[in-house]
Amino acid sequence: EKTTEAAGAELSGSLSMSGSTSMEKFGNALAESFMEKYPDVTVTKSGNGSGDAPEAVNSGTALIGDLSRNLKDEENPDQFEINQIAIDGIAIAVNKDNPVTELTSEQITQIFTGEITNWKDLGGNEQAITVIGREAASGTRDGFESIFGCEGNCKYAAEVTSTGEVVSKVGSDPSAIGYVSLDSVNDSITACKVDGVEATTENIISGTYTIQRPVMFVTGDTISDSEQKFIDYVFSQVGYDVVEANGYIPA
């Protein structure tokens, strides 16, 4: 009977993940947990957005692509093995000092398309709204814009390259609004109620909080033993615990 150590010792080499920035914390936590079990494997996580995932897998710069959205038709989903691992909520984030903490879907669309430009029109302070968005490759942006039907019509004051930057910009500017992975919400920002529903894990599971998107891994058609072990690990109880600890809902 092989011990876990002996079984783990057989697995070596390196595994790379590339893609979503909102999955960075989760990806790194998963990598650390996996490397504890398989000390001879090095797992790394990189990427500037979900759009990087299929490109990285196709070019061979990463073995696993991670996306916080579905693959698009032009990314040729048929070429990949797709594993949905979780569901994630998207929080509509305002500064913690902003008195506006509830918005309707219609108001959110109007804010991001530039129809509503001052917080006073939403019962807040007389202050121009600063709309923060993500760059084109972002899965969070893709999820947000497709849910609110405003693709190509958003009027961003700034487009930043990571979830963390949106959090820090909104957290340091009382006039700002942005969208971030629900897990990224910290004390500097408020996740607004949308259509009267709080952005919580429970409400994502029940489907009452509808601003949510899939979280997935994609690989090429042929995958190595270590990749398969990693994917299996994600779907094991330990993997599920990491998924939940990072604010996602296991698929």
XYZ file of N, CA and C in Angstrom:
753
model
N 0.856 -1.203 0.000
C 0.000 0.000 0.000
C 0.890 1.250 0.000
N 0.763 2.068 -1.043
C 1.607 3.268 -1.130
C 1.132 4.333 -0.138
N 2.079 4.993 0.458
C 1.697 6.117 1.307
C 1.447 7.316 0.389
N 0.779 8.338 0.938
C 0.502 9.551 0.157
C 1.811 10.208 -0.285
N 2.800 10.179 0.632
C 4.087 10.806 0.303
C 4.707 10.141 -0.934
N 4.681 8.815 -0.933
C 5.287 8.084 -2.048
C 4.531 8.370 -3.345
N 3.193 8.403 -3.247
C 2.385 8.691 -4.442
C 2.662 10.109 -4.920
N 2.808 11.028 -3.941
C 3.063 12.428 -4.287
C 4.426 12.616 -4.911
N 5.361 11.809 -4.483
C 6.736 11.957 -4.967
C 6.851 11.634 -6.463
N 5.892 10.825 -6.957
C 5.959 10.461 -8.375
C 5.608 11.627 -9.297
N 4.893 12.618 -8.746
C 4.447 13.739 -9.564
C 5.457 14.872 -9.463
N 5.976 15.313 -10.619
C 6.940 16.413 -10.569
C 6.753 17.301 -11.801
N 7.521 18.384 -11.838
C 7.425 19.293 -12.980
C 6.711 20.569 -12.604
N 6.246 21.307 -13.619
C 5.581 22.574 -13.318
C 4.251 22.664 -14.050
N 3.321 23.346 -13.409
C 1.979 23.567 -13.935
C 1.742 25.063 -13.933
N 1.247 25.609 -15.032
C 0.984 27.044 -15.053
C -0.477 27.315 -15.388
N -1.046 28.288 -14.675
C -2.399 28.763 -14.941
C -2.309 30.198 -15.424
N -3.152 30.572 -16.375
C -3.154 31.957 -16.836
C -4.563 32.388 -17.178
N -4.889 33.657 -16.859
C -6.205 34.180 -17.205
C -6.686 35.248 -16.254
N -7.825 34.963 -15.627
C -8.600 35.938 -14.863
C -7.848 36.538 -13.674
N -7.948 37.879 -13.502
C -7.323 38.486 -12.313
C -8.211 38.336 -11.090
N -9.534 38.196 -11.291
C -10.384 38.017 -10.108
C -10.195 36.623 -9.515
N -9.562 35.711 -10.284
C -9.293 34.364 -9.778
C -7.879 34.224 -9.227
N -7.169 35.342 -9.117
C -5.757 35.269 -8.697
C -5.599 34.695 -7.292
N -6.369 35.248 -6.342
C -6.263 34.789 -4.950
C -6.643 33.298 -4.860
N -7.731 32.950 -5.529
C -8.200 31.564 -5.546
C -7.166 30.649 -6.195
N -6.636 31.058 -7.343
C -5.652 30.253 -8.062
C -4.406 30.008 -7.236
N -3.952 31.058 -6.563
C -2.759 30.923 -5.722
C -3.019 30.024 -4.510
N -4.218 30.138 -3.936
C -4.569 29.281 -2.785
C -4.623 27.820 -3.210
N -5.180 27.598 -4.388
C -5.262 26.240 -4.924
C -3.860 25.690 -5.198
N -3.017 26.541 -5.779
C -1.642 26.142 -6.094
C -0.883 25.738 -4.823
N -1.004 26.569 -3.776
C -0.295 26.284 -2.522
C -0.759 24.965 -1.908
N -2.077 24.779 -1.924
C -2.654 23.565 -1.357
C -2.187 22.321 -2.129
N -2.150 22.427 -3.444
C -1.731 21.309 -4.298
C -0.248 20.990 -4.088
N 0.563 22.061 -3.963
C 2.013 21.858 -3.785
C 2.352 21.254 -2.421
N 1.477 21.475 -1.447
C 1.681 20.820 -0.150
C 1.547 19.300 -0.313
N 0.591 18.903 -1.141
C 0.361 17.482 -1.361
C 1.414 16.896 -2.299
N 1.823 17.666 -3.304
C 2.813 17.208 -4.296
C 3.998 18.175 -4.298
N 4.929 17.980 -3.366
C 6.017 18.953 -3.161
C 6.938 19.132 -4.372
N 6.984 18.155 -5.275
C 7.894 18.276 -6.421
C 7.260 18.969 -7.618
N 6.011 19.429 -7.452
C 5.343 20.154 -8.544
C 5.306 21.636 -8.205
N 5.627 22.480 -9.181
C 5.528 23.922 -8.998
C 4.320 24.417 -9.779
N 3.393 25.082 -9.087
C 2.205 25.612 -9.755
C 2.236 27.133 -9.692
N 2.036 27.785 -10.842
C 2.046 29.255 -10.876
C 0.750 29.771 -11.485
N 0.394 30.995 -11.110
C -0.820 31.634 -11.627
C -0.470 33.020 -12.154
N -0.893 33.328 -13.395
C -0.630 34.652 -13.965
C -1.828 35.076 -14.813
N -1.668 36.164 -15.570
C -2.715 36.592 -16.490
C -3.293 37.942 -16.153
N -3.730 38.659 -17.196
C -4.309 39.994 -17.040
C -5.794 40.034 -17.356
N -6.441 38.870 -17.371
C -7.860 38.846 -17.682
C -8.220 37.531 -18.336
N -9.519 37.202 -18.312
C -9.982 35.916 -18.843
C -9.623 35.713 -20.310
N -9.505 36.807 -21.062
C -9.154 36.712 -22.481
C -7.786 36.093 -22.710
N -6.932 36.168 -21.675
C -5.593 35.577 -21.794
C -5.629 34.048 -21.760
N -6.706 33.475 -21.177
C -6.735 32.032 -20.915
C -6.660 31.181 -22.182
N -7.585 31.365 -23.158
C -7.504 30.499 -24.345
C -6.220 30.723 -25.146
N -5.762 31.973 -25.194
C -4.527 32.284 -25.932
C -3.329 31.577 -25.304
N -3.274 31.612 -23.972
C -2.139 30.997 -23.264
C -2.116 29.481 -23.469
N -3.296 28.856 -23.428
C -3.361 27.408 -23.635
C -2.997 27.063 -25.085
N -3.524 27.845 -26.035
C -3.223 27.605 -27.453
C -1.739 27.750 -27.764
N -1.106 28.762 -27.169
C 0.300 29.026 -27.486
C 1.246 28.171 -26.647
N 0.688 27.492 -25.625
C 1.529 26.647 -24.778
C 2.229 27.384 -23.661
N 1.895 28.685 -23.467
C 2.539 29.421 -22.363
C 1.918 29.062 -21.013
N 0.713 28.460 -21.041
C 0.110 27.947 -19.805
C -0.575 26.623 -20.122
N -0.589 25.746 -19.144
C -1.245 24.447 -19.337
C -2.745 24.550 -19.058
N -3.086 25.441 -18.113
C -4.485 25.609 -17.741
C -4.862 27.081 -17.887
N -5.971 27.334 -18.582
C -6.495 28.697 -18.668
C -7.622 28.846 -17.669
N -7.650 29.970 -16.922
C -8.749 30.157 -15.975
C -9.569 31.376 -16.373
N -10.891 31.188 -16.402
C -11.796 32.244 -16.852
C -12.919 32.452 -15.847
N -13.294 33.726 -15.666
C -14.471 34.030 -14.847
C -15.618 34.437 -15.777
N -15.747 33.700 -16.857
C -16.839 33.859 -17.825
C -16.829 32.644 -18.737
N -17.869 32.513 -19.570
C -17.878 31.452 -20.568
C -16.936 31.799 -21.716
N -16.463 30.779 -22.420
C -15.691 31.031 -23.640
C -16.618 31.626 -24.695
N -16.079 32.505 -25.519
C -16.866 33.103 -26.599
C -16.719 32.253 -27.861
N -17.693 32.379 -28.752
C -17.657 31.593 -29.997
C -16.348 31.769 -30.749
N -15.849 33.022 -30.785
C -14.611 33.281 -31.559
C -13.370 32.687 -30.897
N -13.529 32.223 -29.641
C -12.408 31.567 -28.962
C -12.411 30.049 -29.200
N -13.338 29.601 -30.043
C -13.420 28.181 -30.429
C -13.495 27.230 -29.234
N -14.605 27.294 -28.478
C -14.717 26.441 -27.283
C -14.534 24.950 -27.567
N -14.857 24.515 -28.786
C -14.735 23.090 -29.124
C -13.295 22.581 -29.041
N -12.333 23.501 -29.112
C -10.922 23.092 -29.084
C -10.439 22.772 -27.668
N -11.259 23.072 -26.673
C -10.794 22.951 -25.288
C -11.623 21.951 -24.496
N -10.964 21.389 -23.479
C -11.695 20.676 -22.439
C -12.110 21.747 -21.434
N -13.404 21.815 -21.116
C -13.896 22.876 -20.228
C -14.389 22.267 -18.920
N -13.885 22.776 -17.804
C -14.323 22.324 -16.479
C -14.854 23.517 -15.696
N -16.184 23.588 -15.521
C -16.710 24.659 -14.661
C -16.511 24.251 -13.215
N -15.823 25.118 -12.449
C -15.518 24.741 -11.070
C -16.369 25.482 -10.043
N -16.930 26.624 -10.433
C -17.651 27.407 -9.433
C -18.533 28.457 -10.098
N -19.310 29.124 -9.242
C -20.080 30.297 -9.661
C -19.580 31.447 -8.806
N -19.506 32.640 -9.383
C -19.048 33.812 -8.641
C -20.038 34.944 -8.836
N -20.270 35.683 -7.779
C -21.105 36.875 -7.891
C -20.264 38.073 -8.285
N -20.891 39.021 -8.976
C -20.221 40.290 -9.280
C -20.869 41.351 -8.401
N -20.051 42.013 -7.595
C -20.563 43.064 -6.718
C -20.485 44.417 -7.428
N -21.525 45.219 -7.240
C -21.511 46.607 -7.722
C -21.006 47.431 -6.543
N -19.781 47.919 -6.682
C -19.074 48.480 -5.531
C -19.069 50.004 -5.520
N -19.421 50.562 -4.355
C -19.283 52.007 -4.136
C -18.407 52.217 -2.902
N -17.916 53.431 -2.748
C -17.089 53.776 -1.600
C -17.890 53.634 -0.303
N -17.220 53.228 0.773
C -17.922 52.992 2.040
C -18.585 54.256 2.595
N -18.118 55.436 2.186
C -18.716 56.687 2.667
C -19.865 57.171 1.786
N -20.166 56.425 0.721
C -21.258 56.820 -0.167
C -22.590 56.431 0.484
N -23.506 57.399 0.666
C -24.795 57.052 1.285
C -25.679 56.177 0.391
N -25.368 56.109 -0.904
C -26.156 55.275 -1.809
C -25.652 53.827 -1.710
N -26.505 52.953 -1.206
C -26.087 51.543 -1.035
C -27.055 50.572 -1.711
N -28.089 51.136 -2.355
C -29.047 50.293 -3.081
C -29.294 50.886 -4.453
N -29.287 50.048 -5.483
C -29.536 50.498 -6.853
C -30.437 49.488 -7.554
N -31.143 49.950 -8.562
C -31.896 49.008 -9.391
C -31.037 48.648 -10.603
N -31.385 47.566 -11.261
C -30.655 47.167 -12.477
C -30.678 48.299 -13.499
N -31.840 48.945 -13.618
C -31.973 50.033 -14.589
C -31.050 51.201 -14.252
N -30.981 51.547 -12.965
C -30.089 52.636 -12.543
C -28.627 52.296 -12.827
N -28.260 51.038 -12.597
C -26.873 50.626 -12.845
C -26.528 50.791 -14.328
N -27.442 50.331 -15.199
C -27.228 50.498 -16.641
C -27.108 51.971 -16.989
N -27.970 52.811 -16.400
C -27.953 54.253 -16.696
C -26.660 54.917 -16.208
N -26.151 54.460 -15.057
C -24.883 55.010 -14.546
C -23.744 54.662 -15.502
N -23.661 53.381 -15.871
C -22.512 52.930 -16.652
C -22.565 53.371 -18.118
N -23.758 53.724 -18.613
C -23.838 54.223 -19.995
C -23.845 55.753 -20.035
N -23.717 56.389 -18.866
C -23.595 57.840 -18.830
C -24.903 58.608 -18.850
N -26.037 57.915 -18.635
C -27.331 58.624 -18.569
C -27.507 59.325 -17.237
N -27.064 58.657 -16.165
C -27.078 59.289 -14.835
C -25.629 59.614 -14.496
N -25.362 60.888 -14.227
C -23.960 61.303 -14.044
C -23.679 61.923 -12.677
N -24.720 62.069 -11.849
C -24.505 62.680 -10.540
C -25.196 61.863 -9.457
N -24.488 61.675 -8.332
C -25.039 60.861 -7.237
C -26.324 61.465 -6.674
N -26.509 62.803 -6.827
C -27.719 63.415 -6.263
C -28.983 62.866 -6.931
N -28.860 62.428 -8.187
C -30.020 61.860 -8.886
C -30.412 60.484 -8.354
N -29.574 59.957 -7.466
C -29.848 58.635 -6.878
C -30.058 58.755 -5.373
N -30.304 60.011 -4.931
C -30.512 60.245 -3.501
C -29.233 60.409 -2.720
N -28.123 60.593 -3.430
C -26.833 60.730 -2.751
C -26.351 62.169 -2.711
N -25.049 62.341 -2.541
C -24.449 63.669 -2.481
C -24.421 64.312 -3.859
N -24.350 65.636 -3.868
C -24.183 66.322 -5.150
C -22.725 66.148 -5.564
N -22.489 65.174 -6.414
C -21.115 64.800 -6.776
C -21.170 64.022 -8.092
N -20.319 64.421 -9.030
C -20.277 63.700 -10.306
C -19.830 62.264 -10.059
N -20.443 61.316 -10.780
C -20.105 59.895 -10.612
C -18.860 59.560 -11.431
N -17.900 58.887 -10.796
C -16.708 58.412 -11.500
C -16.876 56.920 -11.757
N -17.028 56.557 -13.037
C -17.300 55.163 -13.394
C -15.990 54.440 -13.709
N -15.691 53.424 -12.907
C -14.459 52.656 -13.086
C -14.804 51.319 -13.754
N -14.073 50.984 -14.808
C -14.298 49.705 -15.485
C -13.013 48.915 -15.600
N -13.130 47.743 -16.195
C -11.972 46.903 -16.465
C -11.631 46.942 -17.942
N -10.428 46.461 -18.280
C -9.982 46.461 -19.682
C -10.737 45.389 -20.475
N -10.617 45.434 -21.784
C -11.428 44.589 -22.675
C -11.295 43.092 -22.408
N -10.126 42.635 -21.949
C -9.908 41.183 -21.774
C -10.533 40.632 -20.491
N -11.108 41.489 -19.680
C -11.591 41.081 -18.358
C -12.884 40.275 -18.407
N -12.891 39.145 -17.709
C -14.097 38.334 -17.593
C -15.142 39.000 -16.713
N -14.678 39.776 -15.726
C -15.622 40.485 -14.862
C -16.366 41.539 -15.683
N -15.625 42.261 -16.529
C -16.261 43.250 -17.406
C -17.242 42.559 -18.351
N -16.804 41.467 -18.939
C -17.646 40.731 -19.872
C -18.940 40.285 -19.186
N -18.791 39.747 -17.976
C -19.959 39.294 -17.218
C -20.884 40.445 -16.891
N -20.302 41.524 -16.394
C -21.097 42.701 -16.023
C -21.847 43.271 -17.234
N -21.109 43.502 -18.323
C -21.719 44.161 -19.481
C -22.776 43.284 -20.150
N -22.563 41.957 -20.145
C -23.583 41.114 -20.773
C -24.825 41.014 -19.897
N -24.660 40.995 -18.573
C -25.818 40.953 -17.675
C -26.659 42.230 -17.810
N -25.974 43.378 -17.914
C -26.699 44.653 -17.980
C -26.938 45.125 -19.426
N -26.523 44.316 -20.380
C -26.793 44.617 -21.789
C -26.193 45.930 -22.260
N -24.994 46.254 -21.763
C -24.404 47.550 -22.145
C -23.040 47.378 -22.834
N -22.849 46.230 -23.515
C -21.581 46.005 -24.220
C -21.364 47.110 -25.247
N -20.187 47.715 -25.183
C -19.849 48.741 -26.173
C -20.445 50.105 -25.876
N -21.306 50.202 -24.848
C -21.944 51.490 -24.540
C -21.524 52.088 -23.210
N -20.624 51.415 -22.497
C -20.223 51.922 -21.186
C -19.293 53.123 -21.330
N -19.507 54.096 -20.461
C -18.683 55.309 -20.466
C -17.792 55.287 -19.224
N -16.594 54.762 -19.395
C -15.687 54.627 -18.250
C -14.773 55.842 -18.118
N -14.625 56.319 -16.880
C -13.634 57.368 -16.610
C -12.240 56.757 -16.634
N -12.156 55.484 -16.239
C -10.881 54.765 -16.247
C -11.147 53.296 -16.458
N -10.252 52.635 -17.224
C -10.312 51.189 -17.405
C -9.030 50.629 -16.815
N -9.165 49.820 -15.768
C -7.978 49.332 -15.064
C -7.784 47.844 -15.325
N -6.577 47.352 -15.033
C -6.215 46.009 -15.487
C -6.395 44.895 -14.465
N -6.918 45.223 -13.277
C -7.136 44.134 -12.319
C -8.260 44.452 -11.352
N -8.804 43.396 -10.769
C -9.832 43.517 -9.734
C -9.326 44.373 -8.576
N -8.074 44.118 -8.163
C -7.494 44.857 -7.038
C -7.461 46.351 -7.267
N -7.193 46.756 -8.520
C -7.160 48.192 -8.834
C -8.542 48.823 -8.741
N -9.572 48.077 -9.149
C -10.936 48.614 -9.034
C -11.259 48.832 -7.559
N -10.927 47.833 -6.725
C -11.185 47.940 -5.285
C -10.466 49.153 -4.699
N -9.188 49.344 -5.062
C -8.448 50.461 -4.454
C -8.939 51.812 -4.974
N -9.309 51.887 -6.242
C -9.831 53.154 -6.787
C -11.171 53.522 -6.161
N -12.086 52.553 -6.100
C -13.401 52.830 -5.511
C -13.250 53.090 -4.006
N -12.361 52.329 -3.376
C -12.159 52.477 -1.936
C -11.541 53.798 -1.528
N -10.880 54.468 -2.475
C -10.219 55.733 -2.124
C -10.939 56.951 -2.719
N -12.061 56.730 -3.412
C -12.756 57.841 -4.080
C -14.260 57.771 -3.806
N -14.777 58.680 -2.974
C -16.199 58.663 -2.613
C -17.147 58.815 -3.808
N -16.628 59.290 -4.949
C -17.509 59.493 -6.108
C -17.536 58.282 -7.041
N -16.732 57.258 -6.736
C -16.523 56.169 -7.700
C -17.523 55.026 -7.556
N -17.694 54.309 -8.680
C -18.469 53.073 -8.707
C -17.739 52.110 -9.646
N -17.793 50.822 -9.345
C -17.137 49.835 -10.210
C -17.757 48.468 -9.970
N -17.231 47.462 -10.647
C -17.720 46.086 -10.447
C -16.531 45.187 -10.156
N -16.719 44.317 -9.171
C -15.635 43.420 -8.755
C -16.216 42.057 -8.378
N -15.369 41.064 -8.391
C -15.733 39.748 -7.891
C -16.203 39.896 -6.440
N -17.302 39.234 -6.091
C -17.877 39.374 -4.750
C -16.855 39.092 -3.653
N -15.965 38.146 -3.899
C -14.959 37.789 -2.909
C -13.959 38.919 -2.644
N -13.863 39.868 -3.587
C -12.865 40.943 -3.457
C -13.354 42.117 -2.613
N -14.608 42.067 -2.196
C -15.160 43.181 -1.415
C -14.464 43.240 -0.055
N -13.970 44.436 0.299
C -13.347 44.611 1.616
C -13.979 45.806 2.335
N -13.389 46.219 3.456
C -14.002 47.270 4.284
C -14.019 48.644 3.640
N -13.255 48.829 2.564
C -13.197 50.165 1.956
C -14.346 50.415 0.984
N -15.062 49.347 0.643
C -16.148 49.484 -0.333
C -17.426 48.803 0.166
N -18.537 49.206 -0.429
C -19.832 48.591 -0.120
C -20.332 47.879 -1.364
N -20.793 46.643 -1.200
C -21.458 45.937 -2.300
C -22.928 46.341 -2.248
N -23.392 47.055 -3.256
C -24.768 47.567 -3.245
C -25.795 46.451 -3.329
N -26.930 46.681 -2.685
C -28.092 45.828 -2.943
C -28.541 46.144 -4.364
N -28.898 45.123 -5.119
C -29.382 45.336 -6.480
C -30.816 44.833 -6.569
N -31.719 45.716 -6.994
C -33.154 45.383 -7.040
C -33.623 44.831 -5.694
N -33.082 45.428 -4.620
C -33.509 45.047 -3.276
C -32.858 43.790 -2.722
N -31.958 43.174 -3.492
C -31.353 41.910 -3.048
C -29.885 42.121 -2.684
N -29.515 41.639 -1.500
C -28.121 41.767 -1.051
C -27.196 40.834 -1.819
N -25.972 41.308 -2.051
C -24.968 40.483 -2.732
C -24.326 39.550 -1.716
N -24.908 38.360 -1.550
C -24.366 37.365 -0.610
C -24.282 36.014 -1.310
N -23.447 35.152 -0.741
C -23.309 33.792 -1.273
C -24.658 33.074 -1.293
N -25.432 33.225 -0.210
C -26.743 32.557 -0.119
C -27.646 32.993 -1.276
N -27.624 34.306 -1.559
C -28.515 34.825 -2.604
C -28.044 34.460 -4.010
N -26.748 34.173 -4.137
C -26.252 33.685 -5.440
C -26.705 32.238 -5.627
N -26.585 31.434 -4.568
C -27.000 30.034 -4.655
C -28.499 29.936 -4.968
N -29.300 30.768 -4.293
C -30.757 30.694 -4.507
C -31.151 31.312 -5.849
N -30.223 32.096 -6.441
C -30.515 32.709 -7.740
C -31.228 34.049 -7.632
N -31.470 34.526 -6.391
C -32.165 35.815 -6.253
C -31.228 36.981 -6.585
N -29.930 36.810 -6.298
C -28.948 37.805 -6.732
C -28.430 37.332 -8.082
N -28.866 38.019 -9.130
C -28.699 37.482 -10.488
C -27.393 37.894 -11.174
N -26.599 38.755 -10.503
C -25.370 39.222 -11.159
C -24.255 38.235 -10.829
N -24.205 37.161 -11.579
C -23.270 36.078 -11.317
C -22.773 35.493 -12.635
N -21.631 34.813 -12.556
C -21.037 34.231 -13.773
C -20.280 32.956 -13.412
N -20.008 32.112 -14.421
C -19.295 30.872 -14.140
C -17.793 31.107 -13.978
N -17.159 30.226 -13.224
C -15.713 30.241 -13.046
C -15.211 28.905 -13.580
N -14.243 28.927 -14.513
C -13.855 27.654 -15.134
C -12.379 27.558 -15.479
N -11.958 26.310 -15.654
C -10.631 25.990 -16.159
C -10.782 25.430 -17.563
N -9.904 25.822 -18.471
C -9.866 25.191 -19.789
C -8.473 24.633 -20.039
N -8.427 23.482 -20.710
C -7.146 22.870 -21.071
C -7.226 22.443 -22.528
N -6.076 22.091 -23.077
C -6.050 21.567 -24.438
C -6.653 20.171 -24.460
N -6.805 19.613 -25.646
C -7.410 18.283 -25.778
C -6.600 17.192 -25.077
N -5.277 17.278 -25.195
C -4.444 16.270 -24.532
C -3.830 16.899 -23.287
N -4.037 16.272 -22.153
C -3.463 16.838 -20.936
C -2.590 15.819 -20.222
N -1.590 16.350 -19.554
C -0.608 15.502 -18.886
C -1.186 14.925 -17.597
N -0.470 13.982 -17.041
C -0.863 13.346 -15.789
C -0.988 14.385 -14.668
N -0.021 15.309 -14.626
C -0.055 16.297 -13.539
C -1.237 17.258 -13.697
N -1.568 17.613 -14.951
C -2.740 18.469 -15.173
C -4.014 17.766 -14.735
N -4.129 16.486 -15.114
C -5.322 15.716 -14.751
C -5.443 15.608 -13.238
N -4.291 15.374 -12.561
C -4.287 15.292 -11.100
C -4.749 16.621 -10.490
N -4.302 17.711 -11.096
C -4.657 19.041 -10.589
C -6.162 19.287 -10.743
N -6.702 18.965 -11.928
C -8.142 19.131 -12.167
C -8.937 18.248 -11.192
N -8.485 16.990 -11.031
C -9.167 16.089 -10.087
C -9.128 16.661 -8.666
N -8.000 17.275 -8.347
C -7.808 17.857 -7.016
C -8.819 18.984 -6.778
N -9.032 19.794 -7.817
C -9.977 20.914 -7.713
C -11.379 20.392 -7.399
N -11.706 19.223 -7.979
C -13.036 18.663 -7.767
C -13.114 17.734 -6.549
N -12.008 17.611 -5.821
C -12.022 16.794 -4.599
C -12.560 17.647 -3.448
N -12.753 17.032 -2.302
C -13.259 17.771 -1.133
C -12.304 18.905 -0.747
N -11.007 18.628 -0.817
C -10.014 19.655 -0.469
C -10.158 20.847 -1.425
N -10.302 20.532 -2.708
C -10.476 21.587 -3.705
C -11.730 22.408 -3.445
N -12.825 21.719 -3.126
C -14.077 22.417 -2.816
C -13.907 23.360 -1.629
N -13.140 22.898 -0.627
C -12.906 23.740 0.549
C -12.173 25.025 0.157
N -11.205 24.904 -0.761
C -10.473 26.088 -1.234
C -11.415 27.000 -2.023
N -12.268 26.392 -2.849
C -13.258 27.161 -3.614
C -14.122 27.984 -2.656
N -14.649 27.320 -1.628
C -15.542 28.009 -0.680
C -14.801 29.031 0.157
N -13.568 28.700 0.559
C -12.785 29.634 1.382
C -12.480 30.914 0.619
N -12.528 30.849 -0.703
C -12.253 32.037 -1.520
C -13.526 32.710 -2.026
N -14.636 32.396 -1.363
C -15.869 33.121 -1.654
C -16.630 32.665 -2.879
N -16.179 31.578 -3.495
C -16.911 31.048 -4.656
C -17.896 29.980 -4.203
N -18.822 29.659 -5.092
C -19.760 28.587 -4.825
C -19.377 27.421 -5.712
N -19.037 26.251 -5.121
C -18.654 25.115 -5.967
C -19.757 24.803 -6.978
N -19.341 24.450 -8.205
C -20.329 24.224 -9.265
C -21.158 22.981 -8.956
